[in-house]
Coordinates of C-alpha atoms in Angstrom, one line a residue:
M27 CA -23.5 6.6 4.0
R28 CA -24.9 4.4 1.2
T29 CA -23.7 0.9 0.8
I30 CA -22.9 -1.3 -2.2
T31 CA -23.3 -5.0 -1.6
I32 CA -21.8 -7.5 -4.0
T33 CA -23.3 -10.9 -3.5
V34 CA -21.9 -14.1 -5.1
L35 CA -24.3 -17.0 -5.1
I36 CA -23.0 -20.0 -7.0
A37 CA -24.4 -23.5 -7.1
I38 CA -22.4 -26.5 -8.3
L39 CA -22.9 -30.3 -8.1
A40 CA -23.2 -31.5 -4.5
L41 CA -19.9 -32.8 -3.1
A42 CA -19.8 -36.4 -2.0
P43 CA -19.8 -36.8 1.8
G44 CA -16.4 -37.6 3.2
T45 CA -15.7 -40.5 5.6
G46 CA -13.8 -38.4 8.1
C47 CA -15.0 -36.0 10.8
K48 CA -16.8 -32.9 9.5
K49 CA -15.9 -29.4 10.6
E50 CA -18.4 -27.5 12.7
R51 CA -20.9 -25.6 10.6
N52 CA -20.5 -22.4 12.7
K53 CA -16.7 -22.4 12.9
A54 CA -15.2 -19.0 11.9
A55 CA -13.1 -19.1 8.8
A56 CA -9.4 -18.3 8.8
F57 CA -7.7 -16.4 6.0
R58 CA -4.0 -16.9 5.4
V59 CA -1.7 -14.2 4.1
N60 CA 0.0 -15.8 1.1
A61 CA 1.9 -12.9 -0.4
V62 CA 3.0 -9.4 0.8
V63 CA 4.7 -6.7 -1.2
G64 CA 5.6 -3.3 0.3
Q65 CA 3.7 -1.7 3.3
V66 CA 0.9 -4.0 4.4
S67 CA -0.6 -3.6 7.9
I68 CA -3.2 -5.5 9.9
N69 CA -5.7 -3.4 11.9
A70 CA -3.3 -0.5 12.4
Q71 CA -0.4 1.2 10.6
G72 CA 2.9 -0.4 11.7
N73 CA 1.4 -3.8 12.6
D74 CA 3.1 -5.4 9.6
A75 CA 1.5 -8.4 7.9
R76 CA 3.7 -11.3 7.2
I77 CA 3.3 -14.4 5.0
G78 CA 1.6 -17.1 7.0
T79 CA -0.3 -14.8 9.3
L80 CA -3.9 -16.0 9.9
L81 CA -6.7 -13.5 9.8
R82 CA -10.3 -13.8 11.1
P83 CA -13.5 -11.8 11.0
G84 CA -12.8 -8.3 12.4
D85 CA -9.3 -8.1 11.0
R86 CA -8.6 -5.2 8.6
I87 CA -5.9 -5.1 5.9
I88 CA -4.4 -1.7 5.1
T89 CA -2.0 -1.4 2.1
G90 CA 0.2 1.6 1.3
S91 CA 1.6 3.0 -1.9
A92 CA 3.1 0.4 -4.3
S93 CA 2.0 -2.4 -2.0
M94 CA -0.3 -5.4 -2.2
A95 CA -1.3 -8.6 -0.3
I96 CA -2.9 -11.9 -1.4
L97 CA -5.2 -13.7 1.1
H98 CA -5.9 -17.4 0.8
M99 CA -9.5 -18.3 1.6
P100 CA -10.6 -21.9 2.4
E101 CA -11.1 -24.1 -0.7
R102 CA -8.1 -22.6 -2.6
S103 CA -9.8 -19.3 -3.3
G104 CA -8.0 -16.0 -3.0
I105 CA -8.3 -12.2 -2.8
K106 CA -5.7 -9.8 -4.0
I107 CA -5.7 -6.4 -2.2
Y108 CA -4.2 -3.6 -4.2
E109 CA -2.2 -0.6 -3.1
N110 CA -3.8 2.2 -1.0
T111 CA -6.7 0.0 0.1
D112 CA -8.6 -0.5 3.3
F113 CA -10.2 -4.0 3.3
L114 CA -12.1 -5.5 6.3
I115 CA -13.0 -9.1 6.8
T116 CA -16.5 -8.5 8.2
A117 CA -17.7 -12.0 8.7
A118 CA -17.0 -15.5 7.4
R119 CA -18.0 -19.0 8.4
V120 CA -16.8 -22.5 7.4
D121 CA -19.4 -25.1 6.4
E122 CA -19.2 -28.9 7.1
N123 CA -17.2 -29.4 3.9
G124 CA -14.5 -26.9 5.0
A125 CA -15.7 -24.2 2.5
A126 CA -16.0 -20.5 3.4
S127 CA -19.6 -19.6 3.3
D128 CA -21.6 -16.4 4.1
A129 CA -18.4 -14.3 3.9
R130 CA -18.8 -10.5 4.0
F131 CA -16.1 -7.9 3.3
D132 CA -16.0 -4.1 3.5
L133 CA -14.0 -2.2 0.9
D134 CA -13.8 1.4 2.2
R135 CA -11.3 2.6 -0.3
G136 CA -9.0 1.1 -3.0
S137 CA -9.6 -2.1 -4.9
A138 CA -9.6 -5.8 -4.6
F139 CA -9.7 -8.8 -6.9
L140 CA -11.6 -12.0 -5.9
A141 CA -10.8 -15.3 -7.5
I142 CA -13.0 -18.2 -6.4
E143 CA -11.6 -21.4 -7.7
K144 CA -13.6 -24.1 -5.9
L145 CA -17.0 -23.7 -4.4
A146 CA -19.2 -25.4 -2.0
R147 CA -22.7 -26.4 -3.1
T148 CA -24.0 -23.0 -2.1
R149 CA -22.0 -19.9 -1.3
S150 CA -22.6 -16.3 -0.4
I151 CA -19.9 -13.6 -0.6
T152 CA -20.7 -9.9 -0.2
V153 CA -18.4 -6.9 -0.7
N154 CA -19.7 -3.6 0.8
T155 CA -18.5 -0.3 -0.7
P156 CA -20.0 3.2 -0.4
T157 CA -22.2 3.2 -3.6
A158 CA -24.7 0.5 -5.0
V159 CA -25.8 -3.1 -4.9
A160 CA -24.4 -5.9 -7.2
S161 CA -25.3 -9.6 -7.3
V162 CA -22.5 -11.7 -8.7
R163 CA -22.5 -15.2 -10.3
G164 CA -19.0 -15.9 -11.3
T165 CA -15.5 -16.8 -10.1
A166 CA -13.3 -13.8 -10.8
F167 CA -14.0 -10.1 -10.6
K168 CA -12.4 -6.8 -9.5
V169 CA -14.1 -4.2 -7.3
E170 CA -12.7 -0.7 -7.2
V171 CA -13.8 2.3 -5.1
G172 CA -12.9 5.7 -6.6
T173 CA -14.3 9.1 -7.4
A174 CA -16.9 9.9 -10.0
G175 CA -14.7 12.6 -11.4
D176 CA -17.4 15.2 -11.8
G177 CA -16.8 16.9 -8.4
K178 CA -20.5 16.4 -7.5
T179 CA -21.5 12.7 -7.4
G180 CA -19.0 11.6 -4.7
P181 CA -17.6 8.0 -4.5
S182 CA -18.0 5.6 -7.3
T183 CA -17.8 1.8 -7.5
G184 CA -16.5 0.0 -10.6
V185 CA -17.0 -3.8 -11.1
S186 CA -15.0 -5.6 -13.8
V187 CA -15.8 -9.2 -14.6
V188 CA -13.3 -11.8 -15.9
N189 CA -15.6 -14.8 -15.5
G190 CA -19.4 -15.0 -14.9
T191 CA -22.1 -12.4 -14.7
V192 CA -22.6 -9.5 -12.2
E193 CA -26.0 -7.9 -11.7
V194 CA -25.4 -4.3 -10.5
A195 CA -28.2 -2.1 -9.1
A196 CA -28.1 1.3 -7.4
K197 CA -28.8 1.0 -3.7
N198 CA -31.6 3.5 -3.5
A199 CA -32.7 3.2 -7.1
P200 CA -33.6 -0.5 -7.8
G201 CA -34.7 0.2 -11.3
E202 CA -31.2 1.4 -12.2
T203 CA -29.6 -2.0 -12.9
R204 CA -27.1 -3.5 -15.3
S205 CA -26.0 -7.1 -16.1
V206 CA -22.2 -7.1 -16.5
T207 CA -21.0 -10.1 -18.4
E208 CA -17.6 -11.6 -18.8
G209 CA -15.1 -9.2 -20.2
R210 CA -17.2 -6.1 -19.4
T211 CA -17.3 -3.4 -16.7
V212 CA -19.7 -0.9 -15.2
V213 CA -19.3 2.1 -12.8
M214 CA -22.0 3.2 -10.4
A215 CA -22.1 6.5 -8.5
G216 CA -24.8 8.7 -7.0
D217 CA -27.4 6.0 -7.4
R218 CA -26.9 5.9 -11.2
V219 CA -24.8 4.4 -13.8
I220 CA -22.0 6.8 -14.9
K221 CA -20.2 4.3 -17.2
D222 CA -22.4 1.7 -18.8
T223 CA -21.6 -2.0 -19.5
N224 CA -18.6 -1.2 -21.6
A225 CA -16.2 -3.8 -22.9
I226 CA -12.9 -4.0 -21.0
T227 CA -10.0 -3.0 -23.3
A228 CA -7.7 -5.8 -24.5
G229 CA -4.9 -4.5 -22.3
E230 CA -7.0 -4.2 -19.2
L231 CA -8.5 -7.7 -19.7
R232 CA -5.0 -9.1 -20.2
E233 CA -4.0 -7.5 -16.9
L234 CA -7.0 -8.8 -15.0
K235 CA -6.3 -12.3 -16.2
A236 CA -2.7 -11.9 -15.1
Q237 CA -4.0 -11.0 -11.7
E238 CA -6.2 -14.0 -11.6
S239 CA -3.2 -16.2 -12.6
E240 CA -1.1 -14.5 -9.9
I241 CA -3.6 -15.4 -7.2
G242 CA -3.8 -19.0 -8.5
T243 CA 0.0 -19.3 -8.3
S244 CA 0.2 -17.9 -4.8
L245 CA -2.4 -20.6 -3.7
E246 CA -0.4 -23.5 -5.0
Q247 CA 0.9 -26.0 -2.4
P248 CA 4.7 -26.4 -2.1
Q249 CA 4.6 -29.7 -4.0
D250 CA 2.5 -28.1 -6.7
K251 CA 5.0 -25.3 -7.1
K252 CA 7.9 -27.7 -7.3
E253 CA 6.3 -29.7 -10.0
K254 CA 5.4 -26.6 -11.9
E255 CA 9.0 -25.3 -11.7
V256 CA 10.2 -28.6 -13.1
R257 CA 7.7 -28.3 -16.0
E258 CA 8.7 -24.7 -16.7
E259 CA 12.4 -25.6 -16.8
K260 CA 11.8 -28.3 -19.3
A261 CA 9.4 -26.3 -21.5
E262 CA 10.5 -23.9 -24.2
P263 CA 10.2 -20.3 -23.0
Q264 CA 7.5 -18.3 -24.7
A265 CA 8.9 -15.4 -26.6
A266 CA 7.7 -12.0 -25.3
P267 CA 6.8 -9.3 -27.9
V268 CA 9.6 -6.9 -28.8
L269 CA 8.7 -3.6 -27.2
K270 CA 11.5 -1.0 -27.9
S271 CA 10.1 2.0 -26.0
E272 CA 8.4 2.7 -22.7
Q273 CA 5.4 4.0 -24.6
A274 CA 5.1 0.7 -26.4
I275 CA 5.2 -1.1 -23.1
R276 CA 2.5 1.2 -21.7
E277 CA 0.2 0.7 -24.7
Y278 CA 0.6 -3.1 -24.8
Y279 CA 0.2 -3.8 -21.1
H280 CA -1.9 -0.7 -20.3
K281 CA 0.5 0.2 -17.5
L282 CA 4.1 1.3 -16.9
E283 CA 5.9 0.7 -13.6
E284 CA 9.1 1.7 -11.9
V285 CA 10.8 -1.1 -10.0
N286 CA 13.4 0.0 -7.5
L287 CA 15.9 -2.6 -6.3
D288 CA 17.9 -2.8 -3.1
D289 CA 21.2 -2.4 -5.1
G290 CA 20.0 1.1 -6.2
S291 CA 19.2 0.1 -9.7
I292 CA 15.8 0.9 -11.4
L293 CA 13.9 -1.1 -13.9
I294 CA 11.2 0.6 -16.0
G295 CA 8.6 -1.7 -17.6
A296 CA 5.6 -3.9 -16.8
V297 CA 5.5 -6.4 -14.0
L298 CA 4.3 -9.6 -15.7
Y299 CA 4.5 -12.0 -12.8
Q300 CA 5.3 -11.9 -9.1
D301 CA 5.2 -14.3 -6.2
T302 CA 7.2 -14.7 -3.0
R303 CA 10.2 -16.0 -4.9
V304 CA 10.7 -14.1 -8.2
A305 CA 9.3 -11.2 -10.3
R306 CA 9.4 -10.9 -14.0
I307 CA 9.5 -7.4 -15.6
H308 CA 9.1 -6.7 -19.3
T309 CA 11.5 -3.8 -20.1
T310 CA 12.8 -2.3 -23.4
A311 CA 15.7 -4.7 -23.1
G312 CA 13.4 -7.8 -22.8
V313 CA 12.0 -9.7 -19.9
V314 CA 14.1 -9.4 -16.7
Q315 CA 13.8 -11.8 -13.7
V316 CA 14.7 -10.6 -10.2
P317 CA 14.3 -12.0 -6.7
T318 CA 11.1 -10.6 -5.1
G319 CA 13.1 -9.9 -1.9
S320 CA 15.3 -7.5 -3.8
I321 CA 12.4 -5.2 -4.7
V322 CA 12.2 -2.1 -2.5
T323 CA 9.3 -0.4 -4.2
I324 CA 7.1 -0.6 -7.3
R325 CA 5.6 2.7 -8.5
I326 CA 3.1 3.4 -11.2
R327 CA 4.5 5.9 -13.8

């Protein structure tokens, strides 16, 4: 099987040395489960993931239909693992500053969004999928494993960039390369580009930025969340656009979802925001807020 490697190498100003004890350079990094929706298992179906669970290299996250999980990496970085995904933490180390370094992941199927907020002086992150090789310099990007759609090429890998630049090359055809810049996407399959560096549609880019924001919110410390809630209560609410039909919602957000609640009611619209406490759904009647714990399933329509 061919392999796609996505490598993130980012350099920033050197961090000032601390006065306290430094962490061991070779200590294995731990990843914390920060959010879970639906059916999320660790290593085997039925071994349910729970908020606060610590994961280490060798652990596999498996999500079912209408499910997702958000992992907290060291240095307030995060990964959102979408529905129907098989995601393996292959290797990860913590450097002397407490930053995850030389992290490697395997994405066998499905999709994941990586948002790297704070970086050590040097950092290497790789994501392996079944198709090509991509080198990434940036902080937020989505990787998706799918099918080429022609019935002949086999698996495909799509890379969509919200921030930074991604260099994508076919694994066995080094000359087949593309530079994917902020706000653009590319799809590789069968050692070739099947969708060139196209601009992400406004709806898709809006959704990706919402995913980045969702990850950032899930990584906030309790005190940060409390202060944010106070600010939000004092601030004037932003008016949502008036969308009077399900088709209008689908066209505006590039998606339409069915949210089933534990009281038997169903909301049709677009999920704007969701954390462990509340979810906001834009419906034809406006924006509705419900407790996250009341959601039984979320299905794409």
